Every structure is written in structure tokens, then in C-alpha cells.
Tab-separated table of C-alpha atoms in Angstrom:
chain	number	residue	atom	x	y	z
A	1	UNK	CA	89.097	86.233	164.280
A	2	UNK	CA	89.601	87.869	167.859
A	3	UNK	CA	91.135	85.820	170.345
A	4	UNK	CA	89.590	84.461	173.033
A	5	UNK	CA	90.528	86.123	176.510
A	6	UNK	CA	91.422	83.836	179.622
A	7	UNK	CA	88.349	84.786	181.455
A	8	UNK	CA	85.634	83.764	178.941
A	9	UNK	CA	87.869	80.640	178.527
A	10	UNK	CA	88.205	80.028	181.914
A	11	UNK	CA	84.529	80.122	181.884
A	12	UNK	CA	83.707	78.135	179.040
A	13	UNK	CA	85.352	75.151	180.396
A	14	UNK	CA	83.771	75.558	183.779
A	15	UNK	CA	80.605	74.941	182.086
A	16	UNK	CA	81.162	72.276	179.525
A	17	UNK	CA	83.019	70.537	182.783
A	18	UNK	CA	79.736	70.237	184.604
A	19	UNK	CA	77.380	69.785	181.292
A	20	UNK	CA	79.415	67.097	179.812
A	21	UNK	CA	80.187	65.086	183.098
A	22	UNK	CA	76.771	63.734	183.054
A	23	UNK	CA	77.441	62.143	180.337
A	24	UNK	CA	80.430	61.119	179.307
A	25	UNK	CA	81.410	57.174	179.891
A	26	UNK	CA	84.265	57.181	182.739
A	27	UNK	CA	86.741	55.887	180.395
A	28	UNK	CA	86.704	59.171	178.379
A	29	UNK	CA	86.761	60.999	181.713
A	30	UNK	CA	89.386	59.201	182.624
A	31	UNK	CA	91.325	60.526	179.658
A	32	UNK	CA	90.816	63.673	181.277
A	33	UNK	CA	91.731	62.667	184.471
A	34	UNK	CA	95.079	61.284	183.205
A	35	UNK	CA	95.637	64.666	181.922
A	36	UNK	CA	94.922	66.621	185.024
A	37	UNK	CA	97.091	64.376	187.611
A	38	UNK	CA	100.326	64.828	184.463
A	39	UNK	CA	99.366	68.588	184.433
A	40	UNK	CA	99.544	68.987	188.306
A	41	UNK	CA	102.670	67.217	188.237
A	42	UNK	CA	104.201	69.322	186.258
A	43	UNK	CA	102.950	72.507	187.625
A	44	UNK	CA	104.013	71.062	191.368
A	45	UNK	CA	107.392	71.089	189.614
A	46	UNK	CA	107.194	74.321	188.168
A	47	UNK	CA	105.999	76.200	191.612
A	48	UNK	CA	109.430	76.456	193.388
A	49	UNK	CA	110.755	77.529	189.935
A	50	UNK	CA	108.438	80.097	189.797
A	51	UNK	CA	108.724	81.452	193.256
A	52	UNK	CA	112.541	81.595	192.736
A	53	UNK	CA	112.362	83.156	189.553
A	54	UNK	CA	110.030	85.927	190.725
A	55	UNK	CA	111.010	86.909	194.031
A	56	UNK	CA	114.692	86.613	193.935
A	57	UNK	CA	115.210	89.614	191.080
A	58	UNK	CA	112.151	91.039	192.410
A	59	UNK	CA	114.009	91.742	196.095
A	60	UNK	CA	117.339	92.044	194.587
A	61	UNK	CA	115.978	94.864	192.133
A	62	UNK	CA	113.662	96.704	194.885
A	63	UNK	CA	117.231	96.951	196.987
A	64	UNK	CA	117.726	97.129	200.586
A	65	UNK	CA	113.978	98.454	201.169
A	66	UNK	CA	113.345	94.964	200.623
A	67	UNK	CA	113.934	93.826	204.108
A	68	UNK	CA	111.072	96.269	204.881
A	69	UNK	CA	108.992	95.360	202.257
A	70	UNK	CA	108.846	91.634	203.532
A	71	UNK	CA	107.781	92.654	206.924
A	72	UNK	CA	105.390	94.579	205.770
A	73	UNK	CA	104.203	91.862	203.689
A	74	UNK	CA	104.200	89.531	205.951
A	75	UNK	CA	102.485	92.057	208.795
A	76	UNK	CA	99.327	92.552	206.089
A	77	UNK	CA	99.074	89.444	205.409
A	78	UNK	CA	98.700	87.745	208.535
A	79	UNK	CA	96.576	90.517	209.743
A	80	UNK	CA	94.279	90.307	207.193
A	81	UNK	CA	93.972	86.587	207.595
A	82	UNK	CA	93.355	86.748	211.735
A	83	UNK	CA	90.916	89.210	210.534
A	84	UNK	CA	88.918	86.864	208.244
A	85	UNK	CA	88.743	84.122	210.881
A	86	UNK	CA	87.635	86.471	213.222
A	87	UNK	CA	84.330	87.572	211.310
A	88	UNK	CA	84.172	83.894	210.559
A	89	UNK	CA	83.739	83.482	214.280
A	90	UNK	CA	82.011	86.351	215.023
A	91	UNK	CA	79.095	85.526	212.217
A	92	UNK	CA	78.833	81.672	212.945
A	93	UNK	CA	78.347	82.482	216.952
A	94	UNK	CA	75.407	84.643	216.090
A	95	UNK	CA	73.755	82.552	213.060
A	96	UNK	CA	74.707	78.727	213.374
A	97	UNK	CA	73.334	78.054	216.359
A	98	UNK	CA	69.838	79.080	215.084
A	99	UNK	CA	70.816	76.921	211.853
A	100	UNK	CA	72.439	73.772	212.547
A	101	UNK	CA	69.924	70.925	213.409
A	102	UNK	CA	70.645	69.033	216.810
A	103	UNK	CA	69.817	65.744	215.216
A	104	UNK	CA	72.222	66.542	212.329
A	105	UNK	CA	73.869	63.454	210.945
A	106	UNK	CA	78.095	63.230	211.055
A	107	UNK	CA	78.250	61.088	208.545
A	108	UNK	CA	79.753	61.622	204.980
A	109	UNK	CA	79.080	59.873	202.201
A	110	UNK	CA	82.250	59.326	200.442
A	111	UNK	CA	82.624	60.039	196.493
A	112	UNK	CA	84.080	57.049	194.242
A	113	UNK	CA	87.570	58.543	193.052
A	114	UNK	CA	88.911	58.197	189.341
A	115	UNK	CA	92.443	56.806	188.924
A	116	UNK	CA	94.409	58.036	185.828
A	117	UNK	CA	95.163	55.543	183.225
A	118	UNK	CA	98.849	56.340	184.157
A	119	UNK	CA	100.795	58.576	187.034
A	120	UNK	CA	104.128	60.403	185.847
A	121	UNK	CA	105.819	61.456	189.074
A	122	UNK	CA	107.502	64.701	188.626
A	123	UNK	CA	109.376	65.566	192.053
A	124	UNK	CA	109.885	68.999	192.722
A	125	UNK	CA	113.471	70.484	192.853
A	126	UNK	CA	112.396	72.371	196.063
A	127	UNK	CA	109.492	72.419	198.803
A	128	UNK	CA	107.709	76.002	198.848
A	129	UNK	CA	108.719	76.804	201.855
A	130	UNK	CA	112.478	76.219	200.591
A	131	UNK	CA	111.993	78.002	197.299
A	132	UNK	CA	110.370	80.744	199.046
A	133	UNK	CA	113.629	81.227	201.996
A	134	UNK	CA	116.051	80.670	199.243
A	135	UNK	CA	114.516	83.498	197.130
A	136	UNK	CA	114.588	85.661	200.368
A	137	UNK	CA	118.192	84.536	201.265
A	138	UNK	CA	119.860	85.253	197.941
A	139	UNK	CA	117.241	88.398	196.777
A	140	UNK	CA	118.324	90.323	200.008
A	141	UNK	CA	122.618	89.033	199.564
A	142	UNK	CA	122.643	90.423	195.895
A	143	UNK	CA	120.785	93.769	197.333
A	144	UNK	CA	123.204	94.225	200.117
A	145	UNK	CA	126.354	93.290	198.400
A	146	UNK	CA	125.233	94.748	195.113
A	147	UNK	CA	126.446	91.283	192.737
A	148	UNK	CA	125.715	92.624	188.877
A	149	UNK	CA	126.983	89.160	188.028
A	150	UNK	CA	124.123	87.658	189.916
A	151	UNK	CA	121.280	90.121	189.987
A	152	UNK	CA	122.029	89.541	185.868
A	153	UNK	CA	121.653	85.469	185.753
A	154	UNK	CA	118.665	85.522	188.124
A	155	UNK	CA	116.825	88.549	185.580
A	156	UNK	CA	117.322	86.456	182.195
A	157	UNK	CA	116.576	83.152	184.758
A	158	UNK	CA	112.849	85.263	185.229
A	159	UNK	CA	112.845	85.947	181.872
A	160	UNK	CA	112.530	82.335	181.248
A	161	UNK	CA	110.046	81.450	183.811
A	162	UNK	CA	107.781	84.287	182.539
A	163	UNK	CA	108.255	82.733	179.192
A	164	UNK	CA	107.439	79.301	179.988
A	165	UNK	CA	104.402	80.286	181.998
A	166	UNK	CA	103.030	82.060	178.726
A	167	UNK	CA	103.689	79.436	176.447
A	168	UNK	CA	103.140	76.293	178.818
A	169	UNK	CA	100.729	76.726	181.302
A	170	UNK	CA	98.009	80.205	180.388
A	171	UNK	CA	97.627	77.958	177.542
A	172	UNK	CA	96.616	74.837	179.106
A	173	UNK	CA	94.571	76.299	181.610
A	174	UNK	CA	91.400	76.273	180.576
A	175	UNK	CA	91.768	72.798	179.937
A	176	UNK	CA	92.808	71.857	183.165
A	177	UNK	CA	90.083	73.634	184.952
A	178	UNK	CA	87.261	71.505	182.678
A	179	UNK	CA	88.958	68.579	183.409
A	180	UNK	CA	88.679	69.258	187.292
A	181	UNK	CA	84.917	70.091	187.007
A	182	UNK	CA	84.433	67.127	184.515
A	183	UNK	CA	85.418	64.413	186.999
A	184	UNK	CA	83.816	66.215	190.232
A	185	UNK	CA	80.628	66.127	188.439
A	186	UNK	CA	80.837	62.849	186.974
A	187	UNK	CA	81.584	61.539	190.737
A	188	UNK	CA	78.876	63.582	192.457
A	189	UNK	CA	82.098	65.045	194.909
A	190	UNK	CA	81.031	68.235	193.779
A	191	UNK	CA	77.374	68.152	195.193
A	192	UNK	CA	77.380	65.335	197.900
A	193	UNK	CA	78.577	67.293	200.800
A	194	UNK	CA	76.882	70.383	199.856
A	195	UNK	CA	73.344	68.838	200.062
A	196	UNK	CA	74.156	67.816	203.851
A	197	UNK	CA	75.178	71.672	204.761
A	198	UNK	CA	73.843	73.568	202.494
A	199	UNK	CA	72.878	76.330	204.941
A	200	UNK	CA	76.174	76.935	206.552
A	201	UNK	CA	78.197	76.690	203.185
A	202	UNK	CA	75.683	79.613	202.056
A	203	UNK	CA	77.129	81.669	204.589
A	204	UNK	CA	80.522	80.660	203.851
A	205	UNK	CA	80.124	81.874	200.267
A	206	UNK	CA	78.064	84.822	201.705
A	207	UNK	CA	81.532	85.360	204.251
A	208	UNK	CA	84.219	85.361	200.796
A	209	UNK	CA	82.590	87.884	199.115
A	210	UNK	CA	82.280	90.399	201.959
A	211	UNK	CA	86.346	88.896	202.113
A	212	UNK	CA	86.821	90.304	199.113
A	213	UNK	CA	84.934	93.547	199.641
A	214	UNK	CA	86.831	95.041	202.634
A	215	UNK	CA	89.713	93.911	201.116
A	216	UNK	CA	89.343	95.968	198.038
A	217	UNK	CA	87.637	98.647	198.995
A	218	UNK	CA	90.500	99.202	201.790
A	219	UNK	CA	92.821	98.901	198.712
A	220	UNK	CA	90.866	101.350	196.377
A	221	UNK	CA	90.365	103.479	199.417
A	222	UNK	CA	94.164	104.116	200.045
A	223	UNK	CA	95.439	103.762	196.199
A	224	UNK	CA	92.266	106.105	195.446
A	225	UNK	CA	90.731	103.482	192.712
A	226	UNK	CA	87.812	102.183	192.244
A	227	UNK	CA	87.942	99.714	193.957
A	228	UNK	CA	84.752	97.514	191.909
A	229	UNK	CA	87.390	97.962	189.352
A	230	UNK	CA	90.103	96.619	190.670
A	231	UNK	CA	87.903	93.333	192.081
A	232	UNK	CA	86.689	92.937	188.389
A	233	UNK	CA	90.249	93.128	186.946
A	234	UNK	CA	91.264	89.946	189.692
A	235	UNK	CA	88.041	87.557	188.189
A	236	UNK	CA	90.569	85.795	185.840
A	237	UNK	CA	92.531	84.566	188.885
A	238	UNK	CA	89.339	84.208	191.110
A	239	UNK	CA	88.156	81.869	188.110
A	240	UNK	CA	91.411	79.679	187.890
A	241	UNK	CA	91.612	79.406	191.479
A	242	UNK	CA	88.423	78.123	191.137
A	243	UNK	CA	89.299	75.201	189.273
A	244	UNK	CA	92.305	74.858	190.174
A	245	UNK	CA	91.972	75.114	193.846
A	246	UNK	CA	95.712	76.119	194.331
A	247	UNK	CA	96.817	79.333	195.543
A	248	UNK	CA	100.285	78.630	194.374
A	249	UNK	CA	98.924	76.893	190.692
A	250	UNK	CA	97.145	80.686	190.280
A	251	UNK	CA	100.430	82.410	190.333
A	252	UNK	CA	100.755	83.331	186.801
A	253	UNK	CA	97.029	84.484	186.942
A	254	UNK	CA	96.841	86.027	189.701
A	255	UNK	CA	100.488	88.263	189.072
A	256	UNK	CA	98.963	89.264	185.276
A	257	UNK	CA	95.956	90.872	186.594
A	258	UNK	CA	97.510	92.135	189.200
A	259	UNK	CA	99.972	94.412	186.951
A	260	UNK	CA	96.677	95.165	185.375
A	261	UNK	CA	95.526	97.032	188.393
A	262	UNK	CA	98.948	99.530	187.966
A	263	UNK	CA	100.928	97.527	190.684
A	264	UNK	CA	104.590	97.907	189.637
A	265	UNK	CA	106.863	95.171	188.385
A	266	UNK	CA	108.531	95.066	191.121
A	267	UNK	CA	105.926	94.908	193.699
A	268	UNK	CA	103.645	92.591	191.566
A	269	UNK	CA	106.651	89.681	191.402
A	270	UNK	CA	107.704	90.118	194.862
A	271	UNK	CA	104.004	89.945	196.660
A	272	UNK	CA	101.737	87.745	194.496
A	273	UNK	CA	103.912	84.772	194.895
A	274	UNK	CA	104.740	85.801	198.809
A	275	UNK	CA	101.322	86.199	199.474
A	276	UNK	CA	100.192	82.917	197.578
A	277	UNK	CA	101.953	81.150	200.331
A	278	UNK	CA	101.301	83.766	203.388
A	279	UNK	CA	98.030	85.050	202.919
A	280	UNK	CA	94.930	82.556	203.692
A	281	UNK	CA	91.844	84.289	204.605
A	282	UNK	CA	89.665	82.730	202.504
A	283	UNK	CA	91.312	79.529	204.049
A	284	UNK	CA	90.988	80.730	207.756
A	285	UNK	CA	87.395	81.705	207.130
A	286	UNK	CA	86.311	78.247	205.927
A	287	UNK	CA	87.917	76.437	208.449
A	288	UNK	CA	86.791	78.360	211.307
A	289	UNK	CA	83.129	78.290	210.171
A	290	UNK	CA	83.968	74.199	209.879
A	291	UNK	CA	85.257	73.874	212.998
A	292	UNK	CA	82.593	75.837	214.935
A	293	UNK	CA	80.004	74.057	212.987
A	294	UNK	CA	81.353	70.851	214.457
A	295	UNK	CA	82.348	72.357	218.092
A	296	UNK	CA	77.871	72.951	217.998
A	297	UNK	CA	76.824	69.497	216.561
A	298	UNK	CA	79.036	67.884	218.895
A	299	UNK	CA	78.854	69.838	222.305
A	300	UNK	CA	82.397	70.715	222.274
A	301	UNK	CA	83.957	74.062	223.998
A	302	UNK	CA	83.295	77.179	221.537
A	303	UNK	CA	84.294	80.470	223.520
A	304	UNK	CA	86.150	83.562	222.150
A	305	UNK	CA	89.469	83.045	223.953
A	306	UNK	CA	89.425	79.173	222.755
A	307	UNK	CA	88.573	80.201	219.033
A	308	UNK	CA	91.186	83.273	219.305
A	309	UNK	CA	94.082	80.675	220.341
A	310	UNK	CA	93.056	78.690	217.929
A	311	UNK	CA	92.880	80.995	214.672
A	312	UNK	CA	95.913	82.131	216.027
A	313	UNK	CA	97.470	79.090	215.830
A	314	UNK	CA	96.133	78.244	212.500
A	315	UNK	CA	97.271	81.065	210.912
A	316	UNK	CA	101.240	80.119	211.307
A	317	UNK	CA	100.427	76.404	210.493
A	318	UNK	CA	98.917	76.945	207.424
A	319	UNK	CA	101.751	79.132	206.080
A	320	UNK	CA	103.332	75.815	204.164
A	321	UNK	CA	99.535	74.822	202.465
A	322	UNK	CA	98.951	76.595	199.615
A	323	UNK	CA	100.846	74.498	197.080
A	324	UNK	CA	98.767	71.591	197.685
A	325	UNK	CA	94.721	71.618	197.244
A	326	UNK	CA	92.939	70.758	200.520
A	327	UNK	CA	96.173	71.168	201.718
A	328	UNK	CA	95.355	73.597	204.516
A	329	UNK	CA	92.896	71.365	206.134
A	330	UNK	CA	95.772	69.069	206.263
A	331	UNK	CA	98.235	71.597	208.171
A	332	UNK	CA	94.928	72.113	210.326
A	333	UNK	CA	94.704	69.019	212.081
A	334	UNK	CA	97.253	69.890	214.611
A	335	UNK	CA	95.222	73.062	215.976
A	336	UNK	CA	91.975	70.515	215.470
A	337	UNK	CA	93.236	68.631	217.895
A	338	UNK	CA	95.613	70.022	220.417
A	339	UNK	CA	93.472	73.415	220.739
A	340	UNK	CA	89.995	72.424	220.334
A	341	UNK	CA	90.195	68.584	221.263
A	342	UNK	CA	89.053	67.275	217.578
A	343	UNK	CA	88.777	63.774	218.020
A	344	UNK	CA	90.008	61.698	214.354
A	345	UNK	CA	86.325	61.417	213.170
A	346	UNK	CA	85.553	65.008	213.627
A	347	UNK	CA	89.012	66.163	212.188
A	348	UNK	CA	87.491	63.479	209.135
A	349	UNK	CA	84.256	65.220	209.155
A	350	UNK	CA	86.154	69.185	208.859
A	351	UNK	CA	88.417	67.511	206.071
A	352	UNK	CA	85.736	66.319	203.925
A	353	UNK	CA	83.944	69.805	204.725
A	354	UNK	CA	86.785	71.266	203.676
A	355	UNK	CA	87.575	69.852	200.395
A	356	UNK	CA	83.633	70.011	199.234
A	357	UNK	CA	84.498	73.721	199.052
A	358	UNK	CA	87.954	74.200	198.869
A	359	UNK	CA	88.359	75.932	195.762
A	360	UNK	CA	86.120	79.028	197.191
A	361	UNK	CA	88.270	79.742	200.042
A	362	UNK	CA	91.357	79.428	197.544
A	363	UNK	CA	89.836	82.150	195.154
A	364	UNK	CA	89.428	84.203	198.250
A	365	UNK	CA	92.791	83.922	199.241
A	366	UNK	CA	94.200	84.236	195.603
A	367	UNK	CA	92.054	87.648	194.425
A	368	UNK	CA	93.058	89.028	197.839
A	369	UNK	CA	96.205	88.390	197.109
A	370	UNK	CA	95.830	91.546	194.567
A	371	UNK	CA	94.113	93.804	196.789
A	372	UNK	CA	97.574	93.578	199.330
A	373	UNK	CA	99.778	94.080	196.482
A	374	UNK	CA	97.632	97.084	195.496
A	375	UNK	CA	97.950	98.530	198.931
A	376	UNK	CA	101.837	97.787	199.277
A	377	UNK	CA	102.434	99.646	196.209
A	378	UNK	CA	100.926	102.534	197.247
A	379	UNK	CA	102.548	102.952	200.226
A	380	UNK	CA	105.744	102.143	198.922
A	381	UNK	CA	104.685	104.618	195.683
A	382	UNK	CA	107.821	106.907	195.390
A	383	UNK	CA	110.171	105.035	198.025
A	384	UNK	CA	111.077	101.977	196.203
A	385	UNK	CA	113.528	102.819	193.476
A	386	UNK	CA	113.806	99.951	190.757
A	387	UNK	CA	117.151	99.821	189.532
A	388	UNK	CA	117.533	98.625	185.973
């Protein structure tokens, strides 16, 4: 019997999520539940691990280009994310107003949350933002000192986090993701909010896609693929981003079908985890079309040079997010506040906004993620030689 693919498994459980929510008692989704928060755990754990054992042989085997390499990362990346908040802005000025009724209620009816039967902590060696510096730190030492010894230990230490992330969490997966969808449906989180703005979340979904369309056809464009192609190829990580709503958790994902698109080795294990930390425009658009949303229901300042300041702004704070779901309309709240004078009920309102469609903006970011590492390839194609 053929095997199953992660995609039509991905989807499967995305569907028996929501059908069987209805229904089940809450002490069977609780079960679930219990699962998910033990799951999470362990992937939290596993994130640092992962960064480290990607990144680190993936600099030290590019060689000194990689100094270049991360700038130029880190240059695409944040461009591309200014970029996205910019349309965001730029589309909300000329449609919300027309949209958003004056007599629009704040409130925001809050969803009952299910507890696990039982919580396993499982603290991280590292923060991401440590994992991520250390991998930079000691990727660019064995490339400029040229350390066999340790360019060896970290290549078998990759071989082992590739290993586990094939045997213990592609597998699990699909499991995870229905257990996600099970308890949002069975709490109504996943449709409460959604009712209230329906219209502006329409064009926020509307916003991802066209995301996702520059992105790639800029990427097919320059690596001269089709660039439809490439998009389809990055559904499996759109999918378990999805669910998942973790740019970070989608790392195995996302780095798979990103080889499949012909990046390198190399290039594939040295952005996709970079850029699940760096690169947030599916993030920036959502909260940007949030915060102007409120900035018009409430009367509040909304000009270009405000907005620019602020998405400015948000773009650096956001940078340590990604590991955490909702966890960039956490890192928000400073900008909320100090740039467009949020007061703690509308930084509420943007949070629960936020989170009702948090796992869109993270697909965004994560599928993106492919189209930059399609476009860094090709313009390192020929000038980054991967010694063995």
C-alpha cells in the first residue's frame, strides 16, 4: 500500500480536527490537549537544537562567504518584511475606512480554554535568539580558522538532528495539527473573533496570498522557475504552519520542501532556520492591518510617517517571536504603545485579533521563507563552494 505523503496528511487531520470537535465530550479532547501542550514542549526543546545543528555546519561548510551570505540574508529579509507592512498600510488606508462600522463594538468575547490533564515542563537548553548567535559565532570561527576537528563533530551533530526530526517529529505531525484544530473548534476560539471582523480579516487573507505571489514570482523570476511551481512545492509547510502556528515548529517542513525547489544543502540549512526567526511578513502584515483597524474605530493618529516609524520599529522587535505562537503580538506591544499610543485595552483588543488568525500570517512568513532561500541560491549559484 502507498504511503501517505505529509500534505494529504497534513490535510486529513485539519479536517477531522474541525468535524470531530463538535462532538467529542471535552474529556476526550482533553486527551488531545494533553498531547499537544507535551508535544510543544518538546519541540520548544528541540528548536535551539535544531537551529544549532543546521546553521553552524551550514556556515562553517559555505566558508568565509558566509559573513556575506548573512547580510544578505538578513538585508532580504527585513526588506521584504517592511515591504509587506507597507501594502498592509497602503491597502487598509484606501479600503477600511469605507468598511469598518463607526458604532463597531471593542469588545471580545473570550473563548473557555482547555487545561491538559497534566503539564511536563521541558526547558529549553537555549533561547532562539542564543541558539541562533551561537550558531553564527562558532559557524563563522570554524570557517575562518578552518577547525576539521570541529566542522567534523558539528556535521555528525546535524546528522543527528536531521535524524531525529525524521523519526520524531514529521511523524507526529499530523497529529499535532488535528489536535490544535480539535480543541479550537470544540471552544469556538476558532470562529468567535472572526464573526466580529469578518470583513477586514477577508482582506488580510486576500493581503497573504498576494504575500506569497510577489514573493515567488520575484523568486521564479530571477532563478528562471516557475514560479506556481515552486509556491505548490512550499504547501506542506504552508499547511503545518497552519496548525502549528510556529514559524520555528515548521522548520523541518519548511527546509524539506525547500530542497525540493533545487535550493542547495547548504543554502537550504543556513536560510530556512535564519529566516524562521528574521523574516515576518506575514506577521507585519497582520499586525499593521490590526493596528490601523483600531487607530479608525478609535480616532487615534493614522498618517504615513506615524505608520512608517512604526513598522519600522516592529520589524526589529519582532525578530525574537517566531518560536512562540502569538508570540509576535507579544513583542508588539512596545511599538503599540510607545509609537502609536495603544492604550492596555486596545493593545488587548490587537492581541486577541491577533491570535484569532495567527496561524495565517505564520504560513505567510514560513512559505516565504522558501521563496528567499530560492533567490539567495541563485545569486550565490556558482560563488559558494561547499567543501566536503
Amino acid at each position: 500500500m502507498k504511503k501517505i505523503g505529509l500534505l494529504p496528511r497534513i490535510i486529513i487531520a485539519i479536517v477531522l480536527g474541525v468535524l470531530i470537535g463538535n462532538v467529542l465530550p471535552e474529556g476526550w479532547v482533553r486527551v488531545f490537549v494533553t498531547f499537544n501542550y507535551v508535544f510543544s514542549q518538546f519541540l520548544g526543546f528541540l528548536i535551539p537544537l535544531i537551529i544549532i545543528g543546521l546553521v553552524t555546519p551550514a556556515i562553517a561548510d559555505i566558508g568565509r562567504t558566509a559573513g556575506r551570505l548573512l547580510l544578505l540574508t538578513v538585508g532580504l529579509a527585513y526588506a521584504d518584511t517592511i515591504v509587506a507592512g507597507l501594502l498592509a498600510f497602503a491597502t487598509g488606508s484606501m479600503l477600511f475606512p469605507q468598511l469598518i462600522d463607526a458604532e463597531a463594538s471593542m469588545a471580545v468575547e473570550k473563548a473557555e480554554t482547555l487545561q491538559p490533564y497534566f503539564q511536563l515542563q521541558i526547558p529549553a537548553i537555549l533561547d532562539v535568539m542564543a541558539a541562533l548567535v551561537s550558531s553564527f559565532v562558532i559557524g563563522i570561527g570554524i570557517a575562518y580558522t578552518d577547525s576539521p576537528t570541529l566542522k567534523k563533530g558539528f556535521s555528525e551533530f546535524r546528522k543527528i538532528i536531521e535524524k531525529t526530526i525524521q523519526v520524531a517529529i514529521i511523524p507526529l505531525l499530523p497529529l499535532y495539527i488535528f489536535g490544535i484544530f480539535l480543541g479550537m473548534t470544540f471552544t469556538g476560539e476558532a470562529y468567535h473573533i472572526m464573526v466580529v471582523f469578518a470583513k477586514i480579516i477577508c482582506i488580510i487573507f486576500v493581503l497573504h496570498i498576494v504575500i506569497l505571489l510577489y514573493e515567488f514570482l520575484i523568486a521564479g523570476g530571477l532563478a528562471r522557475k516557475n514560479p506556481l511551481r515552486l509556491l505548490k512545492n512550499m504547501m506542506p509547510a504552508y499547511l503545518t504552519a497552519l496548525g502549528t502556528s510556529s514559524s520555528a515548529a515548521t522548520i523541518p517542513v519548511t527546509l524539506e520542501q525547500t530542497k525540493k525547489n533545487g535550493v542547495s544543502d547548504a543554502i537550504a540549512s543556513f536560510c530556512v532556520p535564519l529566516c524562521a526567526t528574521i523574516h515576518i511578513s506575514g506577521s507585519m502584515m497582520k499586525i499593521t492591518c490590526c493596528a490601523l483597524t483600531v487607530c479608525l474605530i478609535s480616532g487615534l493618529p493614522h498618517d504615513l510617517p506615524l505608520f512608517l516609524h512604526f513598522i519600522l520599529l516592529l520589524g526589529v522587535c519582532m525578530v525574537a517571536a517566531p518560536g512562540v505562537p502569538g508570540g509576535a503580538a507579544m513583542a508588539a506591544l512596545g511599538p503599540l504603545a510607545g509609537v502609536l499610543g495603544f492604550n492596555p485595552d486596545a493593545q488587548a483588543l490587537i492581541i486577541a485579533l491577533y491570535i484569532a488568525m495567527d496561524s495565517f500570517g505564520t504560513a505567510c512568513n514560513v512559505t516565504g521563507d522558501g521563496a528567499l532561500a530560492v533567490i539567495i541560491d541563485k545569486i550565490h549559484k556558482g560563488k559558494v563552494a561547499v567543501s566536503s
